[in-house]
CSV table of C-alpha atoms (C1' of nucleotides) in Angstrom, one decimal:
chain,number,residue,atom,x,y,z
A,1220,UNK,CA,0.0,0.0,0.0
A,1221,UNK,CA,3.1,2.4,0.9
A,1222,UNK,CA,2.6,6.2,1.7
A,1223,UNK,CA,2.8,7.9,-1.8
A,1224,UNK,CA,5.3,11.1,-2.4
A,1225,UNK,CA,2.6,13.2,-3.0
A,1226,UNK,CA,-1.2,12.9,-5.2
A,1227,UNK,CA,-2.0,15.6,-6.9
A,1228,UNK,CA,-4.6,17.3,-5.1
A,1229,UNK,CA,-4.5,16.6,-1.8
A,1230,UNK,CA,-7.0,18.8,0.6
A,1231,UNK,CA,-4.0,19.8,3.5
A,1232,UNK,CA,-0.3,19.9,3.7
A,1233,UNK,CA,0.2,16.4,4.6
A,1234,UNK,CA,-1.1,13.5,2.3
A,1235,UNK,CA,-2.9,11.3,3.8
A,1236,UNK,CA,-2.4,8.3,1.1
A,1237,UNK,CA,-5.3,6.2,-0.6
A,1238,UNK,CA,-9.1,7.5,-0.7
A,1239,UNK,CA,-9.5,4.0,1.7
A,1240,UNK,CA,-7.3,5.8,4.6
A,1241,UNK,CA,-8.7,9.2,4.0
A,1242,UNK,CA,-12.0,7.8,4.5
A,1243,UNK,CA,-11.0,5.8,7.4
A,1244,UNK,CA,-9.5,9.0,8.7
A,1245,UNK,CA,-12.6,11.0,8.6
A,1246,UNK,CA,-15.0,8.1,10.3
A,1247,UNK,CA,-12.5,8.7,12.9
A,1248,UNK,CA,-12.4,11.9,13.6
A,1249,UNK,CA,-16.8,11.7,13.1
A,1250,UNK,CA,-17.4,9.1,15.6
A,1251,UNK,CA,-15.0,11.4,17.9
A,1252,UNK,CA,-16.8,14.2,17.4
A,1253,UNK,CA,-19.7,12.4,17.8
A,1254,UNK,CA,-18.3,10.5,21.3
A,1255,UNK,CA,-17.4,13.9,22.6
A,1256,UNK,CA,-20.6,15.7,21.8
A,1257,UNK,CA,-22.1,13.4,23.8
A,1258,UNK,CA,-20.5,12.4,26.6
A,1259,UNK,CA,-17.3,14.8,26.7
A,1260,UNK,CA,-13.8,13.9,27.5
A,1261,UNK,CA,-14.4,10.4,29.6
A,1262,UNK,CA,-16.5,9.3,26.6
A,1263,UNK,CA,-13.9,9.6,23.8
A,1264,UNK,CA,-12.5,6.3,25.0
A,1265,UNK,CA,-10.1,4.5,22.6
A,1266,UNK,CA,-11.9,1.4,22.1
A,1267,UNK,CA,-15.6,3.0,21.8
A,1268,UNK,CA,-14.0,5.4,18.7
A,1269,UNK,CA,-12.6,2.1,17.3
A,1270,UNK,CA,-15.7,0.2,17.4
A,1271,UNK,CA,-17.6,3.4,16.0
A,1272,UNK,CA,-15.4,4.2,13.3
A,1273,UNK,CA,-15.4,0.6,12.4
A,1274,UNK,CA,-12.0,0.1,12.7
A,1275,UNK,CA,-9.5,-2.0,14.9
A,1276,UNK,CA,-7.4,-0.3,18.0
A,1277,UNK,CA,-4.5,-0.7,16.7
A,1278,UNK,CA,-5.6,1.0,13.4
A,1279,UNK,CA,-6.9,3.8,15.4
A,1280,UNK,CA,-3.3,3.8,17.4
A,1281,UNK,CA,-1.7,3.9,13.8
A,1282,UNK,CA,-3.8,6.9,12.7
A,1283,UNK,CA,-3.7,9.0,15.8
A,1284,UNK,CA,-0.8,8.1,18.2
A,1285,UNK,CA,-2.8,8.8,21.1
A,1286,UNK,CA,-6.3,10.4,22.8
A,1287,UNK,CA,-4.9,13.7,23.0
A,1288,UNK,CA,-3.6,13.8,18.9
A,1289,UNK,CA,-7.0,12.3,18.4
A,1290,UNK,CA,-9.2,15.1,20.0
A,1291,UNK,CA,-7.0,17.9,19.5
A,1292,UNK,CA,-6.8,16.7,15.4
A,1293,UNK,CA,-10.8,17.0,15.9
A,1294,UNK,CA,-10.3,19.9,17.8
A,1295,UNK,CA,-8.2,21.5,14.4
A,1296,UNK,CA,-10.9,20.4,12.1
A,1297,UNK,CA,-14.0,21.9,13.5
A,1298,UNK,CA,-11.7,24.8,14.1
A,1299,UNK,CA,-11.2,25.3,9.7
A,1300,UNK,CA,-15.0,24.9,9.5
A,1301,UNK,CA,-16.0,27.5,11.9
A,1302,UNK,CA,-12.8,29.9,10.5
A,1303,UNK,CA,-14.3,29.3,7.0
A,1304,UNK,CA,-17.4,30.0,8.0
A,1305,UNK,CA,-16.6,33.3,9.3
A,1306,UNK,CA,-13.8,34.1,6.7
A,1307,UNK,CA,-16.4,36.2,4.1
A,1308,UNK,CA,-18.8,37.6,6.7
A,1309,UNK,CA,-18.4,41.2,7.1
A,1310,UNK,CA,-18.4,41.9,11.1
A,1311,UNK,CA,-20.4,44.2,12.5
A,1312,UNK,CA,-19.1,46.7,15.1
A,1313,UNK,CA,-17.7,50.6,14.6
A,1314,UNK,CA,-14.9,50.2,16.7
A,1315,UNK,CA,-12.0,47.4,16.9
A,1316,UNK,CA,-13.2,46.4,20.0
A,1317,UNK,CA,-16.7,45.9,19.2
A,1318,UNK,CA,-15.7,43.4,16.3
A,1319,UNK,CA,-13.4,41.3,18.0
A,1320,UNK,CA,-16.0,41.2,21.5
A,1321,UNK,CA,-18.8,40.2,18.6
A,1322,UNK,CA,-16.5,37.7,16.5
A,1323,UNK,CA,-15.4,36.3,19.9
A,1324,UNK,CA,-19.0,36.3,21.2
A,1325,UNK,CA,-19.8,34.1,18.0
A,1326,UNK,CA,-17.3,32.1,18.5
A,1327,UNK,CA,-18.5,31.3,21.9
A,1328,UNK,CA,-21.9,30.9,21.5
A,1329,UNK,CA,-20.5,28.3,19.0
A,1330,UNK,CA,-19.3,26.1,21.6
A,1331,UNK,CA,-22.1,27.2,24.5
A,1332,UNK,CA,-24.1,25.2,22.1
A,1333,UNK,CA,-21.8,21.6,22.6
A,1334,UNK,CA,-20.7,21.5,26.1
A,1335,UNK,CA,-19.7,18.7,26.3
A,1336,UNK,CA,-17.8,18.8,23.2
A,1337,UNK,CA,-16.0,21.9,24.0
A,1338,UNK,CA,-14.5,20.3,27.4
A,1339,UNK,CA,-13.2,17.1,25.2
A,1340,UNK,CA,-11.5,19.5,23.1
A,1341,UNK,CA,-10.2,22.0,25.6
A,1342,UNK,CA,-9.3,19.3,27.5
A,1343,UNK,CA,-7.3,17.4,25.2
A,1344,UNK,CA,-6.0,21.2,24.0
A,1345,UNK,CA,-4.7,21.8,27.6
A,1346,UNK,CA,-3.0,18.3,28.5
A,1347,UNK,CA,-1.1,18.8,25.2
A,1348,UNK,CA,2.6,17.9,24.7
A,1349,UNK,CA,5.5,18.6,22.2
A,1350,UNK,CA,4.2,16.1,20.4
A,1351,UNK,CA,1.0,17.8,19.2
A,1352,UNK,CA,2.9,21.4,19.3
A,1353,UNK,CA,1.8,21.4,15.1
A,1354,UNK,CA,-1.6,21.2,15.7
A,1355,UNK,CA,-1.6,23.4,18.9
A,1356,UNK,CA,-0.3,26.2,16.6
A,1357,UNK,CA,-2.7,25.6,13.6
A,1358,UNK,CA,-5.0,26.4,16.0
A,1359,UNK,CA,-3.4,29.3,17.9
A,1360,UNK,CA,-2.9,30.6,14.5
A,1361,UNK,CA,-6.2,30.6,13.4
A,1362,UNK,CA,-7.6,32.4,16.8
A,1363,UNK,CA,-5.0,35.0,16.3
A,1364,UNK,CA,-6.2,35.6,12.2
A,1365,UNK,CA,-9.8,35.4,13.7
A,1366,UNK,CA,-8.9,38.7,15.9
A,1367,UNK,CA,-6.6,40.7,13.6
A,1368,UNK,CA,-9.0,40.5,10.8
A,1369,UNK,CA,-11.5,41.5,13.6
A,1370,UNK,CA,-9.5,44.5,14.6
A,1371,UNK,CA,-8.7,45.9,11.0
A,1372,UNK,CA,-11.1,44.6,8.6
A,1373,UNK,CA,-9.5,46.0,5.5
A,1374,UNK,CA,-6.6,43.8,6.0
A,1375,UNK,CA,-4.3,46.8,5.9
A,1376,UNK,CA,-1.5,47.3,8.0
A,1377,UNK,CA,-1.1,44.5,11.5
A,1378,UNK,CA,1.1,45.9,13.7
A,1379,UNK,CA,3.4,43.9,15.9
A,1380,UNK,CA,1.6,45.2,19.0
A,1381,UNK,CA,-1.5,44.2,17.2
A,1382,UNK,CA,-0.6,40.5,16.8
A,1383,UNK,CA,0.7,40.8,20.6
A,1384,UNK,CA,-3.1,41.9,21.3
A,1385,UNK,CA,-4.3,38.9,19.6
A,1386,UNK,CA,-2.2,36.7,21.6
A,1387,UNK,CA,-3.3,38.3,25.2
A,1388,UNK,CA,-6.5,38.1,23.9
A,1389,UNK,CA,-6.5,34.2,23.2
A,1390,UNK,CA,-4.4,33.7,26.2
A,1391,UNK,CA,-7.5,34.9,28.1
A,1392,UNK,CA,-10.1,33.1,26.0
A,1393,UNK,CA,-8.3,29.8,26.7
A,1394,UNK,CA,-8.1,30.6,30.4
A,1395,UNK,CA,-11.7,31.5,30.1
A,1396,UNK,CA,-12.8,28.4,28.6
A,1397,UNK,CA,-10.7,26.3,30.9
A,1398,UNK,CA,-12.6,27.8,33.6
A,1399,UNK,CA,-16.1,27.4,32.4
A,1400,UNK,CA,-15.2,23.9,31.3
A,1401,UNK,CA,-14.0,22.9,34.6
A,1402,UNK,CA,-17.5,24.3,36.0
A,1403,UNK,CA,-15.8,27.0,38.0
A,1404,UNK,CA,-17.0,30.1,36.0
A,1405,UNK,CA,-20.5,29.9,34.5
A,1406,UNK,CA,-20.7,31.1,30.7
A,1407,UNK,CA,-22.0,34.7,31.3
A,1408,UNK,CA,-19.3,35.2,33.5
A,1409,UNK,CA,-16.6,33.6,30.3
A,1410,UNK,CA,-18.2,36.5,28.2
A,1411,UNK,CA,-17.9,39.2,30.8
A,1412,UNK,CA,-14.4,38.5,31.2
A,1413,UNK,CA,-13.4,37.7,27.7
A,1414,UNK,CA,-14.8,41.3,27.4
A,1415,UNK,CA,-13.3,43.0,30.0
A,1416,UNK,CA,-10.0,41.8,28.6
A,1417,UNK,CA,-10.6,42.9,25.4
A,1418,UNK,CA,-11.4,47.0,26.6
A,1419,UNK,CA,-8.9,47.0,28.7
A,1420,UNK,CA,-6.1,46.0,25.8
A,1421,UNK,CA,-8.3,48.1,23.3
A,1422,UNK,CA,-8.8,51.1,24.6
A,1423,UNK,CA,-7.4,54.1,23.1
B,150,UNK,CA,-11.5,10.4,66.1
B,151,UNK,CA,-14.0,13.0,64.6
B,152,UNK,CA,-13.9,15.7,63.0
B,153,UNK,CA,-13.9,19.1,65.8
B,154,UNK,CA,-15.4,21.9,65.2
B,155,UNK,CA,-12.3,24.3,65.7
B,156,UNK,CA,-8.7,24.0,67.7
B,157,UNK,CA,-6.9,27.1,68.7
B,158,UNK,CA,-4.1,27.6,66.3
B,159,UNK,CA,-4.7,26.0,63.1
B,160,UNK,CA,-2.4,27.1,60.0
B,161,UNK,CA,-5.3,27.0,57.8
B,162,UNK,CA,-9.3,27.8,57.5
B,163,UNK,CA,-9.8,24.3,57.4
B,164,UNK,CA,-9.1,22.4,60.6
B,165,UNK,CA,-7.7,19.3,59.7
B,166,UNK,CA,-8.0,17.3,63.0
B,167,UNK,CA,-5.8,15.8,65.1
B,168,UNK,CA,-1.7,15.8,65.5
B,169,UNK,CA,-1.5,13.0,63.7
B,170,UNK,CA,-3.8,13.7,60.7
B,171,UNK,CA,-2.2,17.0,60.4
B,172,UNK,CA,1.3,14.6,60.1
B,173,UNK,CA,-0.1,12.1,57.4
B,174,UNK,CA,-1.1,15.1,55.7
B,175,UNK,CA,2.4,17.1,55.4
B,176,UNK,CA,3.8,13.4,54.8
B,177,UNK,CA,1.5,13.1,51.7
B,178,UNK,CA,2.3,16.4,50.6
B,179,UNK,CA,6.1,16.2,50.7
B,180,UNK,CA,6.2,13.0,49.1
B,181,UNK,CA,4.0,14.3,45.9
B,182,UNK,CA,6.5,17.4,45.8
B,183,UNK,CA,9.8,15.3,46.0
B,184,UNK,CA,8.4,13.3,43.3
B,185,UNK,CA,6.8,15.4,41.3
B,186,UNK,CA,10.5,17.6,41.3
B,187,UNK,CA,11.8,14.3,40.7
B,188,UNK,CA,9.8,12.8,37.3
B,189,UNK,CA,6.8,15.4,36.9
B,190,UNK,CA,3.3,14.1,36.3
B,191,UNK,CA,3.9,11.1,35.6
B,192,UNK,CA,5.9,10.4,38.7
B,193,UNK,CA,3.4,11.0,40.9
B,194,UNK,CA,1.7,7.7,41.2
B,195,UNK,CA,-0.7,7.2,44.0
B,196,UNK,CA,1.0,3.9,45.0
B,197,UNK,CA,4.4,5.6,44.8
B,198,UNK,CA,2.9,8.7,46.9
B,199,UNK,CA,1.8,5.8,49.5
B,200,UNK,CA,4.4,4.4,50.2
B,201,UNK,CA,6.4,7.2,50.0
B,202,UNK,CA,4.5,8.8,52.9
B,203,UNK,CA,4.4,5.4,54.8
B,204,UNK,CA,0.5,5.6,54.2
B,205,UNK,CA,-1.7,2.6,52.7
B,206,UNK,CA,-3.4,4.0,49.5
B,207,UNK,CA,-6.6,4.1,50.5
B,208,UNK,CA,-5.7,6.7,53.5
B,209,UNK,CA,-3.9,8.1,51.0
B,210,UNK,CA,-7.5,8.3,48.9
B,211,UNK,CA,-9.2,9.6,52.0
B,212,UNK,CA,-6.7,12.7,52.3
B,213,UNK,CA,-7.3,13.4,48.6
B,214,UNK,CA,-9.8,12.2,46.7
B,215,UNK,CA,-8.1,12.4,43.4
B,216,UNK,CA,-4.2,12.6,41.9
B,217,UNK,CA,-5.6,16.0,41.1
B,218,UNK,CA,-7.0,17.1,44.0
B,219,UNK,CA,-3.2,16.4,45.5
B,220,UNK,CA,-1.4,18.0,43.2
B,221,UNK,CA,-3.2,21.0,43.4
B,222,UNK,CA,-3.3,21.0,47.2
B,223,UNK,CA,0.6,21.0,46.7
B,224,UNK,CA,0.5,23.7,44.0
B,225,UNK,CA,-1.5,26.1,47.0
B,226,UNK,CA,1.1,25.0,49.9
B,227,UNK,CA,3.9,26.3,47.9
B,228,UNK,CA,2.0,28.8,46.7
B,229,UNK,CA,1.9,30.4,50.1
B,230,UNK,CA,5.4,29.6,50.8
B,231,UNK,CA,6.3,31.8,47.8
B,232,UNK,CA,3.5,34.3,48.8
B,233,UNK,CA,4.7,34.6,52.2
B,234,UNK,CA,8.7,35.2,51.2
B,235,UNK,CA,7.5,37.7,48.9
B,236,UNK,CA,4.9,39.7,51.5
B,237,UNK,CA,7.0,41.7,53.0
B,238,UNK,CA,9.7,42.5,50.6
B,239,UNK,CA,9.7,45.8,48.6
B,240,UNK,CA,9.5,45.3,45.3
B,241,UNK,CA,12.2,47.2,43.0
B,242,UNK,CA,10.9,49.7,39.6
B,243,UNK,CA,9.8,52.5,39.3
B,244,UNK,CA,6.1,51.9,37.2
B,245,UNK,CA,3.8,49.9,38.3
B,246,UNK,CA,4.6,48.0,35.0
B,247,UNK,CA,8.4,47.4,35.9
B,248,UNK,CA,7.5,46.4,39.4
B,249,UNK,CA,4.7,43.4,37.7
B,250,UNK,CA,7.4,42.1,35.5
B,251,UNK,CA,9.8,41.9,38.4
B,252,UNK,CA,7.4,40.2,40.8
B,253,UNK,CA,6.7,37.7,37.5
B,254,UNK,CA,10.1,37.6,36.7
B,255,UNK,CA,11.0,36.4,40.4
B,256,UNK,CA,7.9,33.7,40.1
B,257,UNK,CA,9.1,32.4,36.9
B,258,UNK,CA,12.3,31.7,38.0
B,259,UNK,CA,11.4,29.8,41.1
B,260,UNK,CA,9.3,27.9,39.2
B,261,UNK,CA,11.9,27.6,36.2
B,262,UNK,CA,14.4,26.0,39.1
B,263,UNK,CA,12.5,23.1,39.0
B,264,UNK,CA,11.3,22.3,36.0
B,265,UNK,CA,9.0,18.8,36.5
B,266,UNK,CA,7.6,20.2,39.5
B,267,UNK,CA,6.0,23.2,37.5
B,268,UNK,CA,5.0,20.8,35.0
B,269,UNK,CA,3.2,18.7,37.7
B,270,UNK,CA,1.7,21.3,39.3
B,271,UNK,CA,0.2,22.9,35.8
B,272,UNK,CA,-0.9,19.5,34.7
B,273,UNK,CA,-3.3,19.2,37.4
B,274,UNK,CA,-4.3,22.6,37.8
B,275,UNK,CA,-5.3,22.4,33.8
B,276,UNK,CA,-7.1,19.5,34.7
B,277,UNK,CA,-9.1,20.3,37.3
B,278,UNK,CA,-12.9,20.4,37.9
B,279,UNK,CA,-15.4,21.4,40.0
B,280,UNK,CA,-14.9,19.5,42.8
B,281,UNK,CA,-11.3,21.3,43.2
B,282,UNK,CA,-12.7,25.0,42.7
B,283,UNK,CA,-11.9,25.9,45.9
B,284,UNK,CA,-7.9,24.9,45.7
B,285,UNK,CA,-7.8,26.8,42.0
B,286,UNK,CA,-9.8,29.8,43.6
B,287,UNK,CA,-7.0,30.1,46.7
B,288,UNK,CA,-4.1,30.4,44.1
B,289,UNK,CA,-5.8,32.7,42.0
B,290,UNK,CA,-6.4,35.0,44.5
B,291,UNK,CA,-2.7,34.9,45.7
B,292,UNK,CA,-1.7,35.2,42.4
B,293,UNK,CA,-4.0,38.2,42.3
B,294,UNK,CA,-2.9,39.4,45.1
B,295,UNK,CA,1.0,39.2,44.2
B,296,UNK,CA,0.4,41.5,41.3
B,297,UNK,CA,-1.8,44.3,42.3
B,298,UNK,CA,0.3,44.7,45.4
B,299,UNK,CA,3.5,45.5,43.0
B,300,UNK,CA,1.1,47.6,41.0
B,301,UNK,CA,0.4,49.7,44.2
B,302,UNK,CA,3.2,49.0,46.5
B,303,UNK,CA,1.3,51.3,49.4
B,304,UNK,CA,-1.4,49.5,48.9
B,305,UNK,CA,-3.8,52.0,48.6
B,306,UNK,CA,-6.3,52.2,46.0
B,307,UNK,CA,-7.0,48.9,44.1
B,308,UNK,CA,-9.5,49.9,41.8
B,309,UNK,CA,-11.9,47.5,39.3
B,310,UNK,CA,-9.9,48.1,36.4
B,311,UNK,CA,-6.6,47.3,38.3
B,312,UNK,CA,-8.1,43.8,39.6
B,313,UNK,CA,-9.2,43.0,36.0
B,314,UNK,CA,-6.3,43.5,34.6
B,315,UNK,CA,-4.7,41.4,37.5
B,316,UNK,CA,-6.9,38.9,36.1
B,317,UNK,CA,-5.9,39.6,32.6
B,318,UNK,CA,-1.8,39.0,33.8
B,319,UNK,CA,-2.9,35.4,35.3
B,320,UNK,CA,-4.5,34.7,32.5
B,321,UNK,CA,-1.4,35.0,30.1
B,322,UNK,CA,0.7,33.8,32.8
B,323,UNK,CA,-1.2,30.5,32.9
B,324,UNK,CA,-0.9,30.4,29.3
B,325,UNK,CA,2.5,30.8,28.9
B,326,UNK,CA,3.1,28.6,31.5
B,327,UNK,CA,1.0,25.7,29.9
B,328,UNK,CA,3.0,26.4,26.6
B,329,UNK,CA,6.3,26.0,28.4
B,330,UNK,CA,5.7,22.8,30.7
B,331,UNK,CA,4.4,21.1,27.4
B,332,UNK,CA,7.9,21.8,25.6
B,333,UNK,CA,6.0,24.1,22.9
B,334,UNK,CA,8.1,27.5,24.2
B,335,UNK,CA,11.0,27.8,25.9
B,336,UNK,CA,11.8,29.8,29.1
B,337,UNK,CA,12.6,33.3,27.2
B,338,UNK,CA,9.8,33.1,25.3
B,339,UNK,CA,7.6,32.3,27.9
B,340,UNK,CA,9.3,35.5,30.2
B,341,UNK,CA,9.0,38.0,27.1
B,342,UNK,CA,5.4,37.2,25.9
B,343,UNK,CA,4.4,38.0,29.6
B,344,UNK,CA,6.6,41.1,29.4
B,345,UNK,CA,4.9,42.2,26.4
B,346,UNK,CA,1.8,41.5,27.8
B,347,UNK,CA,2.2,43.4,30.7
B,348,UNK,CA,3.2,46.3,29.0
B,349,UNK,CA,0.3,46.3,26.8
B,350,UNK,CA,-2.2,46.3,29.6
B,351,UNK,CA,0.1,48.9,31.7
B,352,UNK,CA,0.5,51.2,29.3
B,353,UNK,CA,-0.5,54.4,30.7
C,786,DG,C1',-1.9,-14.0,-11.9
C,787,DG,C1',1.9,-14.5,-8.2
C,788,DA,C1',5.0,-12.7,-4.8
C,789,DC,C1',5.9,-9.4,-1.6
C,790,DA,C1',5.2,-5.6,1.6
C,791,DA,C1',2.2,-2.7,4.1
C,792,DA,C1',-2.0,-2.2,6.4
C,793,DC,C1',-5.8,-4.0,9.0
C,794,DT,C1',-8.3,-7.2,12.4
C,795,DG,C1',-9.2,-9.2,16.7
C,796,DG,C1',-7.8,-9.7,21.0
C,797,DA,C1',-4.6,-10.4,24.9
C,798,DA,C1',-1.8,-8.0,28.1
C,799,DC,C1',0.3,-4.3,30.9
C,800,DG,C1',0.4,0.1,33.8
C,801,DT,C1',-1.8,3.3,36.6
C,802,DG,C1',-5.9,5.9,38.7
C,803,DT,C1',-9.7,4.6,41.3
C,804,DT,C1',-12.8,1.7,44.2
C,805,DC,C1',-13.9,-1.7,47.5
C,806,DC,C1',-13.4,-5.0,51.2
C,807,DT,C1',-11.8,-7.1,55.6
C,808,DA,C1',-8.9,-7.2,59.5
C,809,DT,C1',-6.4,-4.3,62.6
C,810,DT,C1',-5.3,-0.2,65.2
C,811,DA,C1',-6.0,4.4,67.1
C,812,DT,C1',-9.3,7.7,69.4
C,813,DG,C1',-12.8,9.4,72.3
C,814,DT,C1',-16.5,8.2,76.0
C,815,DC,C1',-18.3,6.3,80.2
D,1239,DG,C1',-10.1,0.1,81.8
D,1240,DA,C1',-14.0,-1.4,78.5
D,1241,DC,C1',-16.5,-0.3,74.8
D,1242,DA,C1',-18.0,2.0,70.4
D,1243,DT,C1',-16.6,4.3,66.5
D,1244,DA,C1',-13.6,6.1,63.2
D,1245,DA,C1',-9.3,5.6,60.8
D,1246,DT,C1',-5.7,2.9,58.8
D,1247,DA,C1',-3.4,-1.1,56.6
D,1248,DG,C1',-3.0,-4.3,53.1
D,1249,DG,C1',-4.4,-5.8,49.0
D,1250,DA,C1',-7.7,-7.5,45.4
D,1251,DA,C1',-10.3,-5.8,41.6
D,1252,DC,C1',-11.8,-2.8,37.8
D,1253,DA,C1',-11.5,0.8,33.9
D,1254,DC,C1',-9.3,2.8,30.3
D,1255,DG,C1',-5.0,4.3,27.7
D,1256,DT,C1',-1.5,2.0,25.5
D,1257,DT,C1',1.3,-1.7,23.5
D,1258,DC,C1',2.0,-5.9,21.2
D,1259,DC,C1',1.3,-10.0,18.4
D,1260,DA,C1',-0.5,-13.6,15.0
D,1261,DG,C1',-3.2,-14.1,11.3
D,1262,DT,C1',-5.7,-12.0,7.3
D,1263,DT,C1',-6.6,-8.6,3.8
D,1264,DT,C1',-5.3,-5.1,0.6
D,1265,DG,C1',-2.3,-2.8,-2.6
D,1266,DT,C1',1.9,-2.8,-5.7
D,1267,DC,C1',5.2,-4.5,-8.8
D,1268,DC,C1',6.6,-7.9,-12.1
DNA sequence: GGACAAACTGGAACGTGTTCCTATTATGTC
DNA sequence: GACATAATAGGAACACGTTCCAGTTTGTCC
């Protein structure tokens, strides 16, 4: 079967090989979704994504070297859908705090709607290691774009100290979503803060 | 044995019984730091904590309920230490911005000196849940605390905005801190995004 | 089509966090 | 000091992430 050099359109930077292993990729990542959806964290167990996605442990093991690649692989996928979703809307707000407290509040209310989904992923996000420092930064990278393109929507000029802003701000956001996962801040209180943050390094 | 209600001189709000529980309890605790400095997370196995502290593992489960639950007990004892050293010391700069970054800079370092144990300690405290809110909510207020007290060294006025953006500081200190313990950023990086941060939010 | 290599299946096995149980020991009460 | 109760010791047992292996299937090259 052998891992190809390269196809010639393949959908990301890595190839992923034959349309069999792409396809077994992607009922992987599904039934994890799916397992963390609804049951969270505890429910993406190893064997239980196996047996959805149809496929042996030790296939899984081969595809995704461990629970935390797994969900934070998930975690970067849903992450492209929601950036592309948001990529052509205009956003709404006069100043550059008003459009990144609205794109964030999107965002948000995103993964208000799947709890238990968002603790999986923030989870597997936090209990990262080197390993899994690519996909961490795919992911940091798009939160960063998300705010910069919030802050100056004509995609002019992006300061240094503007992409340092974007970083304080998803430093926050994680913290914030850490804490409302873990049940210790509720999620008007995540918004509130998130916002607070965001005046307090926007104000001019 | 029982539980009293109060005894005259105990260290903490919680009374924690008699001579001898108070013992089992410091035991448990210096064994998880001597191996946590000694292999990080992963060194901290329950049965390795038992016998370590010359307990049988299911005292050991009746001090803590959970791996997390200790580590983050540890994380707030030396907390305090650290807390306490730095009460009464004045803190050198001139701006309240200077005088964070020192206070930060001092933090970091301790916590730099030994390396696993930081990772430990921010392993649990990123995986922590309700049922430890109360541990998580001690060291964020001491962590609180540290910087608005080098904001205003006469500890006068501490207004909203100055607690916020205490809260804001955490935030990206926790961050950074989760980046470095998982090996994706290295010391300096983790010191100068904090710098940066504070600046940003100190500007005045 | 045949030979070979890589990938997959099914399942056993291991390590560590957690729970549970029984016998033994410490603690407080009369 | 005798008793009742709580705490501890010692260890078995379970769950889930992870590893490993033997046999089978799939894909590639001639």
């Amino acid at each position: 079967m052998g891992v190809r050099v390269s196809s010639t359109n393949s959908l990301t930077v890595e190839d992923l090989g034959s349309a069999a292993q792409r396809d077994r990729r992607k009922r992987i990542l599904d039934a994890t979704i799916t397992l963390a959806s609804q049951g969270g964290f505890d429910a993406v167990q190893m064997r239980a994504v196996a047996e959805s996605a149809d496929v042996a442990l030790g296939t899984l093991y081969r595809y995704f070297p461990s629970k935390v690649h797994l969900l934070v692989s998930a975690l970067g996928r849903e992450f492209d859908r929601a950036e592309k979703v948001l990529r052509d809307q205009p956003i709404p707000g006069d100043t550059p705090a008003e459009r990144v407290i609205e794109v964030l509040r999107v965002v948000s209310r995103g993964l208000q709607a799947d709890p238990q989904l968002t603790e999986a992923l923030t989870r597997s996000f936090m209990f990262a290691d080197a390993s899994v420092a690519q996909e961490i930064h795919h992911v940091g990278m798009v939160m960063t774009t998300l705010v910069t393109r919030a802050m100056h929507p004509e995609d002019a000029e992006v300061s240094e100290d503007d992409i340092a802003i974007a970083k304080v701000i998803g430093d926050v956001w994680l913290s914030a979503l850490v804490a409302w996962v873990t049940g210790r801040q509720t999620p008007a209180e995540t918004v509130q803060h998130i916002e607070v943050a965001v005046k307090l390094l926007l104000r001019d």
